[in-house]
DNA sequence: TGTACATCAGTGAACGCGCGTTCACTGATGTAC
DNA sequence: TGTACATCAGTGAACGCGCGTTCACTGATGTAC
């Protein structure tokens, strides 16, 4: 049993790393099992299929992230502030992200990259999975963003939230390359987590922007 | 000769459509030649390889878009306004985008989707290609954004421009799915080109947001 | 105008390769009596 | 305590499949003399 868990864990650890670096479809089971120093057939033995392995990897992070996000949102709601600001709602995602260090030291970065690939590659699957399992939390989040921006119509907010998601995922997926360019052009090193801090004011301003006249 | 051009064009037209719908790696030459009603081997005959076909498809759009963008930027520079606004610089991308209708009726949408896949799939290749061929135009664009936002440091602007790019590409790549969700949730149909108009105020506000204190 | 030859567009079939998955199997561990 | 059996983790080799690419070939068009 002890060794059994080892093999399964080895696969998970190697898969997370390679998935987050090259995406799901571009990473083969042979690469994963080679990195994990494990037999090729053991992926299908432990997980059933490649698709199931992908879901297991994602689920492991979601199951930590989502409850932590719910916790943050509730804290903010019960903080007695009568008017929450967009920044405050957005900031709720940071502690859950940092909590992913429990899963793995570089968990926050890994998770964001996985999200990026999950959205761009397996179109819609992840969204469906997230909504069926954590739809309520997502709904709460959306409602609080609406409360913080009563003058922006919900349809516009819907789009702006997805623009924000896109900005975050793109920055993560292309993050390494961008950081190198930025370092070369401006002589400033930007850390992976730092680019997230740069993101917050950007999306907060974008979400709360005045609605243009029709 | 007449029929020769036909086959090559048939391939381009089918490839653009399928690439923009499913991405480059997910689209096989067999799908393309089947859609184009053309022999499988003719792709390699006319283009040499799949990679060369992808480049040909992208180059066709870039060669229309980029000069048109340069034209817009120059017009804005010579308009006599002493202080350009971020919105004005951003708005410069719209006419070149619309000019892509010359290439093909749904050219603007196709191009944006291709861009999205190009950035997320063939990491860095497109950026390199764009910078070597149109680096000067990109540099001009960046400089004008800087002029419009003298109080934001260049490094931050660099990141914010890429956040904006990410927001746009994500909205396009996931556009169809998002439009369906939005229609179901808010009873409002959003057209493909309309989501771009929603994007402009969002990124303009994000780019010009005040720099947070350190 | 007619013939020989070269060039070019297009084709059908096969190539080798890497992929996810399957299968028959081994060996260790746990359980029942 | 000892034996028989069941369960489980893990393995090596092969499977079929779709992929991009290649190759020898056909037939039409253009050119030279």
Coordinates of C-alpha atoms (C1' of nucleotides) in Angstrom, one line a residue:
Chain A
X1 CA 0.0 0.0 0.0
X2 CA 2.8 2.4 0.9
X3 CA 4.5 1.8 -2.4
X4 CA 1.2 1.9 -4.2
X5 CA 0.6 5.5 -3.1
X6 CA 4.1 6.3 -4.1
X7 CA 3.7 5.4 -7.7
X8 CA 0.3 7.2 -8.0
X9 CA 1.8 10.3 -6.4
X10 CA 4.9 10.1 -8.6
X11 CA 2.6 10.2 -11.6
X12 CA 0.6 13.1 -10.2
X13 CA 3.7 15.2 -9.4
X14 CA 5.3 14.6 -12.8
X15 CA 2.0 15.2 -14.7
X16 CA 1.4 18.5 -12.9
X17 CA 4.9 19.7 -13.8
X18 CA 4.8 18.7 -17.5
X19 CA 1.2 19.7 -18.0
X20 CA 1.9 23.2 -16.6
X21 CA 4.9 23.6 -18.8
X22 CA 3.6 22.3 -22.1
X23 CA -0.1 21.9 -21.8
X24 CA -2.3 18.8 -21.7
X25 CA -2.4 17.6 -25.3
X26 CA 1.3 18.3 -25.9
X27 CA 2.3 16.2 -23.0
X28 CA 2.3 12.4 -23.7
X29 CA 1.9 9.7 -21.1
X30 CA 5.4 8.4 -22.2
X31 CA 6.9 11.8 -21.1
X32 CA 5.0 11.7 -17.8
X33 CA 5.9 8.1 -16.9
X34 CA 9.5 8.7 -18.0
X35 CA 9.8 11.8 -15.8
X36 CA 8.1 9.9 -12.9
X37 CA 10.4 6.9 -13.5
X38 CA 7.3 4.7 -13.6
X39 CA 5.9 2.1 -16.0
X40 CA 3.9 3.4 -18.9
X41 CA 0.9 1.2 -18.2
X42 CA 0.6 2.4 -14.6
X43 CA -1.2 5.6 -15.6
X44 CA -4.0 3.6 -17.0
X45 CA -3.8 1.2 -14.1
X46 CA -4.2 4.0 -11.5
X47 CA -6.3 6.6 -13.3
X48 CA -8.0 4.7 -16.1
X49 CA -7.2 7.1 -18.9
X50 CA -5.2 10.2 -19.7
X51 CA -8.4 12.3 -19.5
X52 CA -9.1 11.0 -16.0
X53 CA -5.5 11.9 -15.0
X54 CA -6.0 15.4 -16.2
X55 CA -9.2 15.6 -14.2
X56 CA -7.5 14.2 -11.1
X57 CA -4.7 16.8 -11.4
X58 CA -7.2 19.7 -11.8
X59 CA -9.5 18.4 -9.0
X60 CA -6.6 18.3 -6.5
X61 CA -6.1 22.0 -6.9
X62 CA -9.7 23.0 -7.2
X63 CA -10.7 21.2 -4.0
X64 CA -8.2 23.3 -2.1
X65 CA -8.8 26.6 -4.0
X66 CA -12.5 26.8 -4.2
X67 CA -13.5 26.3 -0.5
X68 CA -10.7 28.7 0.4
X69 CA -12.2 31.3 -2.0
X70 CA -15.7 30.7 -0.5
X71 CA -14.3 31.3 2.9
X72 CA -12.7 34.6 1.8
X73 CA -15.9 35.8 0.2
X74 CA -17.9 35.1 3.3
X75 CA -15.4 36.9 5.5
X76 CA -15.7 39.9 3.3
X77 CA -19.5 39.8 3.3
X78 CA -19.6 39.6 7.1
X79 CA -16.9 42.3 7.6
X80 CA -19.7 44.9 8.2
X81 CA -18.5 47.1 5.3
X82 CA -21.7 48.4 3.7
X83 CA -20.0 49.1 0.4
X84 CA -17.4 46.6 -0.9
X85 CA -14.9 47.7 -3.5
X86 CA -14.0 45.8 -6.7
X87 CA -10.4 45.5 -5.5
X88 CA -11.6 43.8 -2.2
X89 CA -13.6 41.2 -4.1
X90 CA -10.7 40.5 -6.5
X91 CA -8.2 40.3 -3.6
X92 CA -10.3 37.4 -2.3
X93 CA -8.6 35.1 -4.8
X94 CA -5.1 35.8 -3.5
X95 CA -5.2 33.9 -0.1
X96 CA -6.7 30.7 -1.7
X97 CA -4.0 30.9 -4.4
X98 CA -1.3 31.1 -1.7
X99 CA -3.0 28.2 0.1
X100 CA -2.1 26.1 -2.8
X101 CA 1.4 26.0 -1.4
X102 CA 0.0 23.2 0.8
X103 CA -0.5 21.1 -2.3
X104 CA 3.0 21.8 -3.6
X105 CA 5.6 24.4 -3.0
X106 CA 5.1 26.0 -6.4
X107 CA 1.3 25.2 -6.3
X108 CA 0.0 28.7 -7.1
X109 CA 2.0 29.1 -10.3
X110 CA 1.3 25.5 -11.4
X111 CA -2.5 25.9 -10.8
X112 CA -2.7 29.1 -12.9
X113 CA -0.8 27.7 -15.8
X114 CA -3.0 24.5 -15.7
X115 CA -6.0 26.8 -15.7
X116 CA -4.7 28.6 -18.8
X117 CA -4.1 25.4 -20.7
X118 CA -7.4 23.9 -19.5
X119 CA -9.3 26.8 -20.9
X120 CA -7.5 27.1 -24.2
X121 CA -7.1 23.4 -25.0
X122 CA -10.0 21.3 -23.7
X123 CA -12.6 23.9 -24.7
X124 CA -15.5 24.1 -22.3
X125 CA -14.7 20.9 -20.3
X126 CA -13.1 22.7 -17.4
X127 CA -15.8 25.4 -17.3
X128 CA -18.5 22.7 -17.1
X129 CA -16.6 20.8 -14.5
X130 CA -16.1 23.9 -12.4
X131 CA -19.6 25.1 -12.7
X132 CA -21.2 21.8 -11.7
X133 CA -18.9 21.4 -8.7
X134 CA -18.4 25.0 -7.6
X135 CA -21.1 26.9 -9.5
X136 CA -22.4 28.3 -6.2
X137 CA -19.1 29.9 -5.3
X138 CA -18.7 31.3 -8.8
X139 CA -22.2 32.8 -8.6
X140 CA -21.4 34.4 -5.2
X141 CA -18.2 35.9 -6.6
X142 CA -20.1 37.3 -9.6
X143 CA -22.8 38.8 -7.3
X144 CA -20.3 40.5 -5.1
X145 CA -18.6 42.0 -8.2
X146 CA -22.1 43.3 -9.2
X147 CA -22.6 44.8 -5.7
X148 CA -19.3 46.6 -6.0
X149 CA -20.3 48.0 -9.4
X150 CA -24.0 48.8 -9.3
X151 CA -23.7 51.2 -12.2
X152 CA -22.3 48.7 -14.7
X153 CA -24.9 46.4 -16.3
X154 CA -24.5 42.7 -15.5
X155 CA -24.0 41.6 -19.1
X156 CA -21.0 44.0 -19.4
X157 CA -19.7 42.8 -16.0
X158 CA -19.9 39.2 -17.3
X159 CA -17.7 40.1 -20.3
X160 CA -15.3 42.1 -18.2
X161 CA -14.8 39.2 -15.8
X162 CA -13.9 37.0 -18.6
X163 CA -11.6 39.6 -20.1
X164 CA -9.9 39.6 -16.7
X165 CA -9.7 35.8 -16.7
X166 CA -8.1 35.9 -20.1
X167 CA -5.6 38.5 -19.0
X168 CA -4.6 36.4 -16.1
X169 CA -4.4 33.1 -18.0
X170 CA -2.4 34.6 -20.9
X171 CA 0.1 36.3 -18.5
X172 CA 0.6 32.9 -16.9
X173 CA 0.8 30.8 -20.0
X174 CA 3.1 33.2 -21.7
X175 CA 4.6 34.3 -18.4
X176 CA 8.1 32.9 -18.8
X177 CA 8.6 34.4 -22.2
X178 CA 7.2 37.7 -21.2
X179 CA 9.3 37.9 -18.1
X180 CA 12.4 37.3 -20.2
X181 CA 11.5 40.1 -22.7
X182 CA 10.6 42.5 -19.9
X183 CA 13.9 41.8 -18.1
X184 CA 15.8 42.4 -21.4
X185 CA 13.9 45.6 -22.2
X186 CA 13.6 47.2 -18.8
X187 CA 16.4 45.6 -16.8
X188 CA 13.9 44.6 -14.2
X189 CA 13.3 41.1 -13.1
X190 CA 9.6 40.3 -12.6
X191 CA 8.8 37.3 -10.5
X192 CA 6.1 34.9 -11.4
X193 CA 3.9 36.0 -8.5
X194 CA 4.7 39.6 -9.0
X195 CA 3.0 39.7 -12.3
X196 CA -0.2 38.7 -10.5
X197 CA 0.2 41.8 -8.3
X198 CA 0.6 43.9 -11.4
X199 CA -2.6 42.3 -12.7
X200 CA -4.9 43.3 -9.8
X201 CA -5.0 47.1 -10.4
X202 CA -5.4 46.5 -14.1
X203 CA -8.5 44.4 -13.9
X204 CA -10.0 46.3 -11.0
X205 CA -9.9 49.5 -13.1
X206 CA -11.1 47.7 -16.2
X207 CA -14.1 46.1 -14.4
X208 CA -15.2 49.3 -12.8
X209 CA -14.7 51.5 -15.9
X210 CA -17.7 53.7 -16.8
X211 CA -20.1 52.3 -19.3
X212 CA -19.7 54.1 -22.6
X213 CA -22.8 55.8 -24.0
X214 CA -24.7 53.9 -26.7
Chain B
X1 CA -2.1 28.0 -64.1
X2 CA -5.7 29.0 -63.4
X3 CA -6.5 25.7 -61.9
X4 CA -3.3 25.7 -60.0
X5 CA -4.1 28.9 -58.1
X6 CA -7.5 27.4 -57.4
X7 CA -6.2 24.4 -55.5
X8 CA -3.7 26.5 -53.5
X9 CA -6.5 29.0 -52.7
X10 CA -8.9 26.2 -51.8
X11 CA -6.3 25.0 -49.3
X12 CA -5.8 28.4 -47.7
X13 CA -9.5 29.1 -47.4
X14 CA -10.2 25.7 -45.8
X15 CA -7.2 25.9 -43.5
X16 CA -8.1 29.4 -42.2
X17 CA -11.6 28.2 -41.4
X18 CA -10.5 25.0 -39.6
X19 CA -7.5 26.6 -37.9
X20 CA -9.6 29.4 -36.5
X21 CA -12.2 26.9 -35.2
X22 CA -10.0 24.3 -33.7
X23 CA -6.5 25.6 -33.5
X24 CA -3.4 24.7 -35.5
X25 CA -2.3 21.5 -33.8
X26 CA -5.8 20.1 -33.5
X27 CA -6.4 20.5 -37.2
X28 CA -4.9 17.8 -39.4
X29 CA -4.0 18.1 -43.0
X30 CA -6.5 15.3 -43.8
X31 CA -9.3 17.5 -42.3
X32 CA -8.1 20.5 -44.4
X33 CA -7.7 18.7 -47.7
X34 CA -11.1 16.9 -47.1
X35 CA -12.8 20.3 -46.4
X36 CA -11.1 21.8 -49.5
X37 CA -11.9 18.8 -51.6
X38 CA -8.3 18.5 -52.6
X39 CA -5.6 15.8 -52.6
X40 CA -3.8 15.2 -49.3
X41 CA -0.4 15.5 -50.9
X42 CA -1.2 18.9 -52.5
X43 CA -0.5 20.7 -49.2
X44 CA 3.0 19.6 -49.2
X45 CA 3.3 20.2 -52.9
X46 CA 2.1 23.8 -52.7
X47 CA 3.4 24.8 -49.2
X48 CA 6.2 22.3 -48.4
X49 CA 5.0 21.5 -44.9
X50 CA 2.2 22.0 -42.4
X51 CA 4.3 24.6 -40.6
X52 CA 4.8 26.6 -43.8
X53 CA 1.0 26.5 -44.4
X54 CA 0.4 27.9 -41.0
X55 CA 2.9 30.7 -41.7
X56 CA 1.3 31.4 -45.0
X57 CA -2.1 31.7 -43.4
X58 CA -0.8 34.1 -40.7
X59 CA 1.3 36.1 -43.1
X60 CA -1.7 36.8 -45.4
X61 CA -3.5 38.6 -42.6
X62 CA -0.5 40.3 -41.0
X63 CA 0.5 41.8 -44.4
X64 CA -2.8 43.6 -44.5
X65 CA -3.2 44.3 -40.9
X66 CA 0.2 45.7 -40.0
X67 CA 0.6 48.4 -42.7
X68 CA -3.0 49.5 -42.0
X69 CA -2.1 49.9 -38.3
X70 CA 1.0 51.9 -39.1
X71 CA -1.1 54.1 -41.3
X72 CA -3.6 54.7 -38.4
X73 CA -0.8 55.5 -35.9
X74 CA 0.8 58.0 -38.3
X75 CA -2.6 59.7 -38.9
X76 CA -3.0 60.0 -35.1
X77 CA 0.5 61.4 -34.7
X78 CA 0.0 64.0 -37.4
X79 CA -3.5 65.0 -36.2
X80 CA -2.0 67.9 -34.3
X81 CA -3.4 66.8 -31.0
X82 CA -0.7 67.6 -28.4
X83 CA -2.0 65.0 -25.9
X84 CA -3.3 61.7 -27.3
X85 CA -5.5 59.5 -25.1
X86 CA -5.1 55.8 -24.5
X87 CA -8.5 55.2 -26.1
X88 CA -7.3 56.9 -29.3
X89 CA -4.2 54.7 -29.6
X90 CA -6.2 51.6 -28.9
X91 CA -8.9 52.6 -31.4
X92 CA -6.2 52.5 -34.1
X93 CA -6.4 48.8 -34.2
X94 CA -10.1 48.8 -35.3
X95 CA -9.8 50.1 -38.9
X96 CA -7.0 47.7 -39.8
X97 CA -9.1 44.9 -38.3
X98 CA -12.1 45.9 -40.4
X99 CA -9.8 46.1 -43.4
X100 CA -9.3 42.4 -43.1
X101 CA -12.7 42.0 -44.7
X102 CA -10.8 42.5 -48.0
X103 CA -9.0 39.2 -47.3
X104 CA -12.3 37.4 -46.5
X105 CA -15.8 38.4 -45.4
X106 CA -15.2 37.1 -41.9
X107 CA -11.6 38.1 -41.9
X108 CA -11.5 40.2 -38.7
X109 CA -13.0 37.4 -36.6
X110 CA -10.8 34.7 -38.3
X111 CA -7.6 36.7 -37.7
X112 CA -8.2 37.3 -34.0
X113 CA -9.0 33.6 -33.4
X114 CA -5.9 32.6 -35.3
X115 CA -3.9 35.1 -33.2
X116 CA -5.3 33.5 -30.1
X117 CA -4.3 30.0 -31.1
X118 CA -0.9 31.1 -32.4
X119 CA 0.0 32.6 -29.1
X120 CA -1.3 29.7 -26.9
X121 CA -0.1 26.8 -29.1
X122 CA 3.1 27.6 -30.9
X123 CA 4.7 29.5 -28.0
X124 CA 6.8 32.3 -29.0
X125 CA 7.0 31.5 -32.8
X126 CA 4.4 34.1 -33.7
X127 CA 5.9 36.7 -31.4
X128 CA 9.3 36.2 -33.0
X129 CA 7.8 36.3 -36.5
X130 CA 5.8 39.5 -35.8
X131 CA 8.7 41.3 -34.1
X132 CA 11.2 40.5 -36.9
X133 CA 8.8 41.6 -39.6
X134 CA 6.8 44.4 -37.9
X135 CA 8.8 45.2 -34.9
X136 CA 9.0 48.8 -35.8
X137 CA 5.2 49.2 -35.9
X138 CA 4.9 47.4 -32.6
X139 CA 7.5 49.7 -31.1
X140 CA 5.6 52.8 -32.4
X141 CA 2.4 51.5 -30.9
X142 CA 4.1 51.0 -27.5
X143 CA 5.6 54.5 -27.6
X144 CA 2.3 56.1 -28.2
X145 CA 0.7 54.2 -25.4
X146 CA 3.6 55.5 -23.2
X147 CA 3.0 59.1 -24.4
X148 CA -0.7 58.7 -23.5
X149 CA 0.3 57.5 -20.0
X150 CA 3.3 59.4 -18.8
X151 CA 2.7 58.7 -15.2
X152 CA 2.7 54.9 -15.5
X153 CA 6.2 53.3 -15.7
X154 CA 7.1 51.6 -18.9
X155 CA 7.6 48.2 -17.3
X156 CA 4.0 48.3 -15.9
X157 CA 2.7 49.4 -19.3
X158 CA 4.5 46.5 -20.9
X159 CA 2.6 44.1 -18.7
X160 CA -0.7 45.9 -19.0
X161 CA -0.5 45.7 -22.8
X162 CA 0.0 42.0 -22.6
X163 CA -2.8 41.7 -20.2
X164 CA -4.9 43.5 -22.8
X165 CA -3.7 41.1 -25.5
X166 CA -4.6 38.2 -23.3
X167 CA -8.1 39.6 -22.6
X168 CA -8.7 40.0 -26.3
X169 CA -7.4 36.7 -27.4
X170 CA -9.2 34.8 -24.6
X171 CA -12.5 36.5 -25.5
X172 CA -12.0 35.5 -29.1
X173 CA -10.9 31.9 -28.5
X174 CA -13.6 31.2 -26.0
X175 CA -15.9 33.7 -27.7
X176 CA -18.5 31.3 -29.1
X177 CA -19.0 29.5 -25.8
X178 CA -19.1 32.8 -23.8
X179 CA -21.6 34.3 -26.2
X180 CA -23.9 31.3 -25.7
X181 CA -23.6 31.5 -21.9
X182 CA -24.2 35.3 -21.9
X183 CA -27.3 34.9 -24.1
X184 CA -28.7 32.2 -21.8
X185 CA -28.0 34.3 -18.6
X186 CA -28.9 37.7 -19.7
X187 CA -31.2 37.2 -22.7
X188 CA -29.0 39.4 -24.8
X189 CA -27.2 38.2 -27.9
X190 CA -23.7 39.5 -28.2
X191 CA -22.2 39.6 -31.7
X192 CA -18.6 38.5 -32.3
X193 CA -17.6 42.0 -33.2
X194 CA -19.6 43.5 -30.4
X195 CA -17.4 41.8 -27.8
X196 CA -14.5 43.7 -29.2
X197 CA -16.3 47.0 -28.6
X198 CA -16.9 45.9 -25.0
X199 CA -13.2 45.2 -24.7
X200 CA -12.0 48.7 -25.6
X201 CA -13.2 50.6 -22.5
X202 CA -12.1 47.7 -20.3
X203 CA -8.5 47.7 -21.5
X204 CA -8.3 51.5 -21.8
X205 CA -9.2 51.9 -18.1
X206 CA -6.9 49.1 -17.1
X207 CA -3.9 50.5 -19.0
X208 CA -4.4 54.0 -17.5
X209 CA -5.0 52.9 -14.0
X210 CA -3.1 54.7 -11.3
X211 CA 0.1 52.9 -10.2
X212 CA -0.4 51.5 -6.7
X213 CA 2.1 52.7 -4.1
X214 CA 4.9 50.4 -3.3
Chain C
dT1 C1' 2.1 23.7 -88.7
dG2 C1' 4.2 19.8 -86.5
dT3 C1' 7.1 17.3 -83.3
dA4 C1' 10.1 16.7 -79.2
dC5 C1' 10.9 18.1 -74.9
dA6 C1' 10.5 20.5 -70.4
dT7 C1' 7.9 22.3 -66.9
dC8 C1' 4.3 22.3 -63.8
dA9 C1' -0.1 20.8 -61.1
dG10 C1' -1.9 17.2 -59.1
dT11 C1' -2.5 12.2 -57.5
dG12 C1' -2.7 7.5 -55.0
dA13 C1' -0.5 4.7 -52.1
dA14 C1' 2.6 3.9 -48.8
dC15 C1' 6.1 5.2 -45.2
dG16 C1' 7.7 5.5 -40.4
dC17 C1' 6.4 7.4 -36.1
dG18 C1' 4.4 8.5 -31.6
dC19 C1' 0.2 8.2 -29.5
dG20 C1' -3.3 6.2 -25.8
dT21 C1' -4.8 1.9 -24.6
dT22 C1' -5.0 -3.2 -23.7
dC23 C1' -3.7 -7.7 -22.2
dA24 C1' -1.6 -11.5 -20.2
dC25 C1' 1.4 -11.8 -16.7
dT26 C1' 4.4 -11.6 -12.1
dG27 C1' 5.1 -11.0 -7.4
dA28 C1' 4.0 -9.2 -3.0
dT29 C1' 0.7 -8.6 0.7
dG30 C1' -3.4 -9.6 3.3
dT31 C1' -7.1 -12.9 4.9
dA32 C1' -9.6 -17.3 6.2
dC33 C1' -9.5 -21.5 8.2
Chain D
dT1 C1' 1.7 -21.8 13.0
dG2 C1' 0.8 -23.2 8.3
dT3 C1' -1.4 -23.5 4.0
dA4 C1' -4.6 -22.0 0.3
dC5 C1' -6.6 -18.4 -1.8
dA6 C1' -7.8 -13.6 -3.1
dT7 C1' -6.5 -9.1 -3.8
dC8 C1' -3.8 -5.6 -5.3
dA9 C1' 0.4 -2.9 -7.5
dG10 C1' 3.0 -3.0 -11.1
dT11 C1' 5.1 -4.7 -15.7
dG12 C1' 6.6 -5.6 -20.8
dA13 C1' 5.1 -6.0 -25.0
dA14 C1' 2.0 -5.4 -28.3
dC15 C1' -2.3 -3.3 -30.5
dG16 C1' -4.6 -0.2 -33.8
dC17 C1' -4.8 4.4 -35.2
dG18 C1' -4.1 9.0 -37.1
dC19 C1' -0.5 11.8 -38.1
dG20 C1' 2.8 14.6 -41.5
dT21 C1' 5.6 13.4 -45.1
dT22 C1' 7.5 11.1 -49.3
dC23 C1' 7.7 9.0 -53.7
dA24 C1' 6.9 7.4 -58.2
dC25 C1' 3.7 8.6 -61.3
dT26 C1' 0.1 10.9 -64.7
dG27 C1' -1.5 14.3 -67.7
dA28 C1' -1.9 18.9 -69.2
dT29 C1' 0.3 23.1 -70.8
dG30 C1' 4.1 25.8 -72.6
dT31 C1' 8.4 26.3 -75.4
dA32 C1' 12.0 25.6 -79.1
dC33 C1' 13.2 24.4 -83.5

